[in-house]
mmCIF file of C-alpha atoms in Angstrom:
data_model
loop_
_atom_site.group_PDB
_atom_site.id
_atom_site.type_symbol
_atom_site.label_atom_id
_atom_site.label_comp_id
_atom_site.label_asym_id
_atom_site.label_seq_id
_atom_site.Cartn_x
_atom_site.Cartn_y
_atom_site.Cartn_z
ATOM 1 C CA MET A 21 21.981 69.045 -96.959
ATOM 2 C CA ALA A 22 24.220 68.749 -100.022
ATOM 3 C CA HIS A 23 23.044 70.442 -103.227
ATOM 4 C CA PHE A 24 24.215 69.486 -106.676
ATOM 5 C CA THR A 25 22.760 70.188 -110.124
ATOM 6 C CA LEU A 26 21.285 68.321 -113.061
ATOM 7 C CA SER A 27 23.654 68.806 -116.008
ATOM 8 C CA GLY A 28 22.395 66.299 -118.574
ATOM 9 C CA ILE A 29 19.061 64.867 -119.762
ATOM 10 C CA TYR A 30 19.101 62.100 -122.376
ATOM 11 C CA ILE A 31 16.223 60.316 -124.087
ATOM 12 C CA TYR A 32 16.567 57.103 -126.116
ATOM 13 C CA PRO A 33 13.312 56.764 -128.068
ATOM 14 C CA VAL A 34 14.282 53.410 -129.616
ATOM 15 C CA LYS A 35 16.012 50.995 -127.273
ATOM 16 C CA SER A 36 19.749 50.729 -128.138
ATOM 17 C CA LEU A 37 19.705 53.364 -130.892
ATOM 18 C CA ALA A 38 21.412 56.738 -130.421
ATOM 19 C CA GLY A 39 19.970 59.114 -127.847
ATOM 20 C CA ILE A 40 18.878 62.740 -127.770
ATOM 21 C CA SER A 41 20.073 65.469 -125.414
ATOM 22 C CA ALA A 42 17.457 67.861 -124.017
ATOM 23 C CA SER A 43 17.511 70.947 -121.828
ATOM 24 C CA HIS A 44 13.954 70.440 -120.506
ATOM 25 C CA TRP A 45 11.820 67.303 -120.705
ATOM 26 C CA PRO A 46 8.548 65.900 -119.313
ATOM 27 C CA VAL A 47 8.520 62.903 -116.978
ATOM 28 C CA THR A 48 5.678 60.378 -117.352
ATOM 29 C CA GLU A 49 4.700 57.227 -115.462
ATOM 30 C CA THR A 50 7.372 55.197 -117.302
ATOM 31 C CA GLY A 51 10.154 57.805 -117.125
ATOM 32 C CA LEU A 52 11.220 60.493 -119.588
ATOM 33 C CA LEU A 53 8.572 61.078 -122.251
ATOM 34 C CA HIS A 54 9.153 58.786 -125.291
ATOM 35 C CA ASP A 55 12.182 57.114 -123.648
ATOM 36 C CA ARG A 56 12.519 53.496 -124.872
ATOM 37 C CA LYS A 57 8.940 53.453 -126.153
ATOM 38 C CA TRP A 58 10.119 51.713 -129.352
ATOM 39 C CA LEU A 59 11.968 48.421 -129.599
ATOM 40 C CA LEU A 60 13.585 46.277 -132.274
ATOM 41 C CA ILE A 61 12.847 42.547 -132.170
ATOM 42 C CA ASP A 62 14.157 39.617 -134.200
ATOM 43 C CA SER A 63 12.209 36.831 -135.897
ATOM 44 C CA ASN A 64 11.870 35.080 -132.517
ATOM 45 C CA ARG A 65 10.359 38.217 -130.967
ATOM 46 C CA GLN A 66 13.471 38.674 -128.818
ATOM 47 C CA PHE A 67 14.686 42.229 -128.252
ATOM 48 C CA LEU A 68 17.717 43.435 -130.182
ATOM 49 C CA SER A 69 20.468 45.637 -128.792
ATOM 50 C CA GLN A 70 23.987 46.824 -129.531
ATOM 51 C CA ARG A 71 25.240 43.812 -127.571
ATOM 52 C CA ARG A 72 24.265 41.726 -130.585
ATOM 53 C CA LEU A 73 24.244 44.367 -133.322
ATOM 54 C CA PRO A 74 26.788 47.163 -132.632
ATOM 55 C CA ARG A 75 25.685 48.822 -135.874
ATOM 56 C CA MET A 76 22.530 49.944 -134.055
ATOM 57 C CA ALA A 77 24.702 52.685 -132.513
ATOM 58 C CA LEU A 78 24.907 54.403 -135.916
ATOM 59 C CA ILE A 79 21.164 55.004 -136.180
ATOM 60 C CA LYS A 80 20.421 58.500 -134.909
ATOM 61 C CA THR A 81 17.067 59.512 -133.473
ATOM 62 C CA ALA A 82 15.236 62.831 -133.432
ATOM 63 C CA LEU A 83 11.849 63.918 -132.114
ATOM 64 C CA THR A 84 9.528 66.609 -133.399
ATOM 65 C CA GLU A 85 6.094 67.538 -132.115
ATOM 66 C CA ASN A 86 4.497 64.768 -134.163
ATOM 67 C CA ASP A 87 7.232 62.488 -135.473
ATOM 68 C CA LEU A 88 10.086 60.173 -134.600
ATOM 69 C CA ILE A 89 12.854 60.477 -137.206
ATOM 70 C CA LEU A 90 15.538 57.837 -137.725
ATOM 71 C CA SER A 91 18.644 58.560 -139.781
ATOM 72 C CA ALA A 92 21.623 56.407 -140.712
ATOM 73 C CA PRO A 93 24.580 56.532 -143.113
ATOM 74 C CA ASP A 94 23.565 56.122 -146.774
ATOM 75 C CA MET A 95 19.891 55.824 -145.840
ATOM 76 C CA LYS A 96 16.997 58.177 -146.501
ATOM 77 C CA ASN A 97 15.494 59.444 -143.241
ATOM 78 C CA LEU A 98 12.678 57.340 -141.835
ATOM 79 C CA VAL A 99 9.820 59.468 -140.476
ATOM 80 C CA LEU A 100 7.351 57.765 -138.140
ATOM 81 C CA PRO A 101 4.362 59.160 -136.232
ATOM 82 C CA LEU A 102 4.721 59.531 -132.485
ATOM 83 C CA MET A 103 1.238 58.033 -132.175
ATOM 84 C CA PRO A 104 1.410 54.953 -134.407
ATOM 85 C CA ALA A 105 -1.746 53.591 -135.977
ATOM 86 C CA ASP A 106 -2.942 50.411 -134.312
ATOM 87 C CA GLY A 107 -0.746 47.580 -135.524
ATOM 88 C CA GLU A 108 -0.461 43.898 -134.807
ATOM 89 C CA ILE A 109 -0.009 42.938 -131.157
ATOM 90 C CA ILE A 110 3.302 41.114 -130.767
ATOM 91 C CA ASN A 111 4.297 39.531 -127.463
ATOM 92 C CA SER A 112 7.965 40.496 -127.230
ATOM 93 C CA THR A 113 10.720 39.384 -124.851
ATOM 94 C CA ILE A 114 13.021 41.794 -122.991
ATOM 95 C CA TRP A 115 15.399 39.807 -120.802
ATOM 96 C CA HIS A 116 12.995 37.794 -118.615
ATOM 97 C CA ASP A 117 9.920 39.939 -119.290
ATOM 98 C CA GLN A 118 7.147 39.225 -121.780
ATOM 99 C CA CYS A 119 5.685 42.498 -123.054
ATOM 100 C CA ASP A 120 2.832 43.160 -125.428
ATOM 101 C CA ALA A 121 3.866 45.610 -128.140
ATOM 102 C CA ARG A 122 2.367 46.836 -131.405
ATOM 103 C CA SER A 123 3.997 46.636 -134.807
ATOM 104 C CA VAL A 124 4.758 50.030 -136.358
ATOM 105 C CA SER A 125 4.928 49.544 -140.142
ATOM 106 C CA SER A 126 6.328 47.217 -142.780
ATOM 107 C CA GLY A 127 8.250 50.192 -144.203
ATOM 108 C CA ALA A 128 10.034 50.729 -140.888
ATOM 109 C CA ASP A 129 10.827 47.012 -140.701
ATOM 110 C CA ARG A 130 12.355 47.063 -144.208
ATOM 111 C CA TRP A 131 14.405 50.200 -143.500
ATOM 112 C CA LEU A 132 15.866 48.803 -140.281
ATOM 113 C CA SER A 133 16.410 45.291 -141.667
ATOM 114 C CA ARG A 134 18.284 46.745 -144.629
ATOM 115 C CA PHE A 135 20.612 48.917 -142.574
ATOM 116 C CA LEU A 136 21.274 46.296 -139.906
ATOM 117 C CA ASN A 137 21.609 43.431 -142.384
ATOM 118 C CA THR A 138 19.255 41.270 -140.368
ATOM 119 C CA ASP A 139 15.522 40.612 -140.312
ATOM 120 C CA CYS A 140 13.930 42.704 -137.596
ATOM 121 C CA ARG A 141 10.736 44.511 -136.710
ATOM 122 C CA LEU A 142 10.066 47.811 -134.958
ATOM 123 C CA VAL A 143 7.429 47.696 -132.236
ATOM 124 C CA TYR A 144 5.910 50.298 -129.927
ATOM 125 C CA GLN A 145 4.671 50.165 -126.339
ATOM 126 C CA PRO A 146 1.043 51.343 -126.257
ATOM 127 C CA ASP A 147 0.059 53.562 -123.358
ATOM 128 C CA ASP A 148 -2.390 50.952 -122.073
ATOM 129 C CA VAL A 149 0.329 48.291 -121.694
ATOM 130 C CA VAL A 150 1.900 48.329 -118.231
ATOM 131 C CA ARG A 151 5.298 46.704 -117.664
ATOM 132 C CA GLN A 152 6.036 46.531 -113.958
ATOM 133 C CA VAL A 153 9.476 47.002 -112.448
ATOM 134 C CA ASP A 154 11.047 44.046 -110.628
ATOM 135 C CA PRO A 155 9.153 43.945 -107.291
ATOM 136 C CA ASP A 156 12.382 43.125 -105.447
ATOM 137 C CA TYR A 157 13.424 46.743 -106.032
ATOM 138 C CA ALA A 158 10.198 48.647 -106.638
ATOM 139 C CA HIS A 159 6.686 49.459 -105.526
ATOM 140 C CA ALA A 160 3.751 47.658 -107.115
ATOM 141 C CA THR A 161 2.799 50.859 -108.952
ATOM 142 C CA ASP A 162 6.229 51.430 -110.524
ATOM 143 C CA GLN A 163 6.333 50.857 -114.264
ATOM 144 C CA VAL A 164 8.889 51.065 -117.042
ATOM 145 C CA SER A 165 8.940 51.185 -120.836
ATOM 146 C CA PHE A 166 11.354 48.999 -122.851
ATOM 147 C CA ALA A 167 14.405 50.010 -120.767
ATOM 148 C CA ASP A 168 16.408 47.098 -119.384
ATOM 149 C CA GLY A 169 14.690 47.266 -116.014
ATOM 150 C CA PHE A 170 14.335 50.753 -114.534
ATOM 151 C CA PRO A 171 12.979 54.107 -115.757
ATOM 152 C CA PHE A 172 16.202 56.042 -115.095
ATOM 153 C CA LEU A 173 19.969 55.608 -115.065
ATOM 154 C CA ILE A 174 21.849 58.277 -113.111
ATOM 155 C CA ILE A 175 25.602 58.978 -113.387
ATOM 156 C CA SER A 176 27.650 61.836 -111.977
ATOM 157 C CA GLU A 177 30.073 63.810 -114.126
ATOM 158 C CA ASN A 178 32.928 63.233 -111.711
ATOM 159 C CA SER A 179 32.462 59.474 -111.772
ATOM 160 C CA LEU A 180 33.301 59.593 -115.467
ATOM 161 C CA VAL A 181 36.201 61.977 -114.802
ATOM 162 C CA SER A 182 37.587 59.463 -112.305
ATOM 163 C CA LEU A 183 37.113 56.516 -114.656
ATOM 164 C CA ASN A 184 38.707 58.363 -117.565
ATOM 165 C CA HIS A 185 41.673 59.180 -115.313
ATOM 166 C CA GLU A 186 42.055 55.488 -114.466
ATOM 167 C CA MET A 187 41.930 54.598 -118.177
ATOM 168 C CA GLY A 188 44.074 57.464 -119.415
ATOM 169 C CA LEU A 189 41.316 58.144 -121.939
ATOM 170 C CA ASP A 190 38.570 60.701 -122.535
ATOM 171 C CA LEU A 191 35.499 58.606 -123.276
ATOM 172 C CA PRO A 192 32.255 60.605 -123.593
ATOM 173 C CA MET A 193 29.290 60.137 -121.286
ATOM 174 C CA ALA A 194 27.311 58.888 -124.305
ATOM 175 C CA ARG A 195 29.155 55.565 -124.013
ATOM 176 C CA PHE A 196 27.275 54.837 -120.790
ATOM 177 C CA ARG A 197 23.793 55.877 -121.974
ATOM 178 C CA PRO A 198 22.556 57.643 -118.813
ATOM 179 C CA ASN A 199 19.222 59.421 -118.601
ATOM 180 C CA LEU A 200 20.328 61.949 -115.989
ATOM 181 C CA VAL A 201 23.806 63.361 -115.324
ATOM 182 C CA ILE A 202 24.640 65.123 -112.064
ATOM 183 C CA ALA A 203 27.288 67.828 -111.643
ATOM 184 C CA GLY A 204 29.056 69.074 -108.517
ATOM 185 C CA CYS A 205 29.230 65.919 -106.438
ATOM 186 C CA PRO A 206 32.327 63.811 -105.737
ATOM 187 C CA ALA A 207 33.117 60.850 -107.959
ATOM 188 C CA TYR A 208 30.854 57.869 -107.189
ATOM 189 C CA ALA A 209 28.847 59.869 -104.640
ATOM 190 C CA GLU A 210 25.771 58.336 -106.276
ATOM 191 C CA ASP A 211 26.823 54.919 -104.940
ATOM 192 C CA SER A 212 25.557 55.949 -101.492
ATOM 193 C CA TRP A 213 22.394 57.786 -102.559
ATOM 194 C CA ARG A 214 19.106 56.111 -101.686
ATOM 195 C CA GLU A 215 16.656 58.992 -102.076
ATOM 196 C CA ILE A 216 17.201 62.258 -103.946
ATOM 197 C CA ARG A 217 15.074 65.080 -105.280
ATOM 198 C CA ILE A 218 15.766 66.697 -108.650
ATOM 199 C CA GLY A 219 13.736 69.861 -109.078
ATOM 200 C CA SER A 220 10.265 68.825 -107.888
ATOM 201 C CA ILE A 221 10.611 65.075 -108.510
ATOM 202 C CA ASP A 222 11.684 62.540 -105.902
ATOM 203 C CA PHE A 223 13.758 59.509 -106.890
ATOM 204 C CA ARG A 224 14.657 56.200 -105.249
ATOM 205 C CA LEU A 225 17.961 54.545 -106.155
ATOM 206 C CA PRO A 226 17.513 50.879 -105.259
ATOM 207 C CA LYS A 227 20.209 49.187 -107.324
ATOM 208 C CA ALA A 228 23.572 49.884 -108.931
ATOM 209 C CA CYS A 229 23.802 49.376 -112.690
ATOM 210 C CA SER A 230 25.881 46.375 -113.769
ATOM 211 C CA ARG A 231 27.454 47.002 -117.148
ATOM 212 C CA CYS A 232 27.495 44.873 -120.283
ATOM 213 C CA SER A 233 29.561 45.268 -123.450
ATOM 214 C CA VAL A 234 27.662 48.294 -124.824
ATOM 215 C CA PRO A 235 30.042 50.924 -123.339
ATOM 216 C CA THR A 236 32.890 49.331 -125.327
ATOM 217 C CA ILE A 237 31.135 50.378 -128.572
ATOM 218 C CA ASP A 238 32.137 53.725 -130.067
ATOM 219 C CA PRO A 239 28.776 55.419 -130.794
ATOM 220 C CA GLU A 240 30.234 57.275 -133.783
ATOM 221 C CA THR A 241 31.829 54.290 -135.533
ATOM 222 C CA ALA A 242 30.195 51.183 -133.968
ATOM 223 C CA GLN A 243 33.701 49.772 -133.473
ATOM 224 C CA THR A 244 34.336 47.853 -130.256
ATOM 225 C CA GLY A 245 37.317 47.999 -127.933
ATOM 226 C CA LYS A 246 38.477 46.742 -124.532
ATOM 227 C CA GLU A 247 37.657 49.891 -122.569
ATOM 228 C CA PRO A 248 35.960 50.796 -120.328
ATOM 229 C CA LEU A 249 35.219 47.203 -119.253
ATOM 230 C CA ARG A 250 38.894 46.370 -118.749
ATOM 231 C CA THR A 251 39.362 49.216 -116.261
ATOM 232 C CA LEU A 252 35.934 48.765 -114.664
ATOM 233 C CA ASN A 253 36.873 45.150 -114.041
ATOM 234 C CA ARG A 254 39.894 46.403 -112.124
ATOM 235 C CA VAL A 255 38.320 49.238 -110.119
ATOM 236 C CA ARG A 256 34.554 48.562 -110.012
ATOM 237 C CA ASN A 257 34.229 44.775 -109.815
ATOM 238 C CA TRP A 258 31.949 43.103 -107.272
ATOM 239 C CA GLN A 259 30.751 39.493 -107.348
ATOM 240 C CA ASN A 260 32.034 39.057 -110.917
ATOM 241 C CA LYS A 261 30.105 42.036 -112.301
ATOM 242 C CA VAL A 262 31.224 45.596 -112.991
ATOM 243 C CA TYR A 263 29.174 48.613 -111.988
ATOM 244 C CA PHE A 264 28.898 52.204 -113.171
ATOM 245 C CA GLY A 265 25.892 54.423 -112.391
ATOM 246 C CA GLN A 266 22.710 53.890 -110.416
ATOM 247 C CA ASN A 267 19.286 52.745 -111.521
ATOM 248 C CA ALA A 268 16.461 54.958 -110.293
ATOM 249 C CA LEU A 269 12.692 55.105 -109.869
ATOM 250 C CA HIS A 270 10.599 58.261 -109.629
ATOM 251 C CA ASN A 271 7.752 59.061 -107.258
ATOM 252 C CA GLN A 272 6.000 61.764 -109.313
ATOM 253 C CA CYS A 273 5.459 62.873 -112.872
ATOM 254 C CA GLY A 274 6.375 66.403 -113.906
ATOM 255 C CA ALA A 275 9.350 67.830 -115.784
ATOM 256 C CA LEU A 276 13.100 68.141 -115.433
ATOM 257 C CA SER A 277 15.380 70.955 -116.597
ATOM 258 C CA ILE A 278 19.123 71.405 -116.877
ATOM 259 C CA GLY A 279 20.240 73.323 -113.805
ATOM 260 C CA ASP A 280 17.644 71.787 -111.478
ATOM 261 C CA ILE A 281 18.920 71.474 -107.923
ATOM 262 C CA VAL A 282 19.680 67.927 -106.783
ATOM 263 C CA GLN A 283 19.051 67.328 -103.085
ATOM 264 C CA VAL A 284 20.365 64.163 -101.436
ATOM 265 C CA LYS A 285 17.639 63.160 -98.974
ATOM 266 C CA LEU A 286 18.818 59.738 -97.790
ATOM 267 C CA THR A 287 22.141 57.906 -98.026
ATOM 268 C CA GLY A 288 23.257 54.402 -97.144
ATOM 269 C CA PRO A 289 26.172 52.006 -97.620
ATOM 270 C CA ASN A 290 27.795 52.155 -101.048
ATOM 271 C CA GLN A 291 26.223 49.969 -103.695
ATOM 272 C CA PRO A 292 28.121 48.093 -104.861
ATOM 273 C CA PRO A 293 30.153 47.888 -101.620
ATOM 274 C CA ILE A 294 33.518 48.718 -103.175
#
């Protein structure tokens, strides 16, 4: 049985804002604690992301025991409670899902609208709101926060090494916004993984992650370029989509730590089959 290690843990408290690196982190029913529990929506209650507003990449996030802190260039830090007071229920749209969310505060809405130069609202997923994962890929009990569709995105270090070699660049892993990074396995080994265990938590990997324009956005400048989509289109294209990383679902709650052993329990044909 092959053994690899967990080398990166990343949490994105607000969908499409900058993430946070951790050395140890709890895992809840919806994934990493506080991951994608907040969401920005427009005046039509549609979710906002860097696909539409690359400037979202410039908003940094931080977590303390009691607060979520947002910071951005030329803005005073915005400090918000991790347990927001009960706000207005707003039915919000994420892709094809309708999700009940609660408004956070008018002050947060003003801060974000000012920096992003567009009217928007910050909403929060209450613990009593369950968003199910697509049943084509999940069990009936699987749930997710405001992530695109799955609780986890897993990428191996050597997959990025291989892609950077193809590009002749040195793009950081942050471009691809994984939750978990695996060290020690061959490039794209994760394409064949179906079941793995990291530490004491079992994961299912039902679907490869098709990539949008977000990895072309430099997280430090919010400027867009052609890579990595140009190279992914050449080396990782299948059925007119490009793939990098694997979506994952977890079977237990618990905690993950850098250095946890990764055991590959079940493999299958590469997904995508390239």
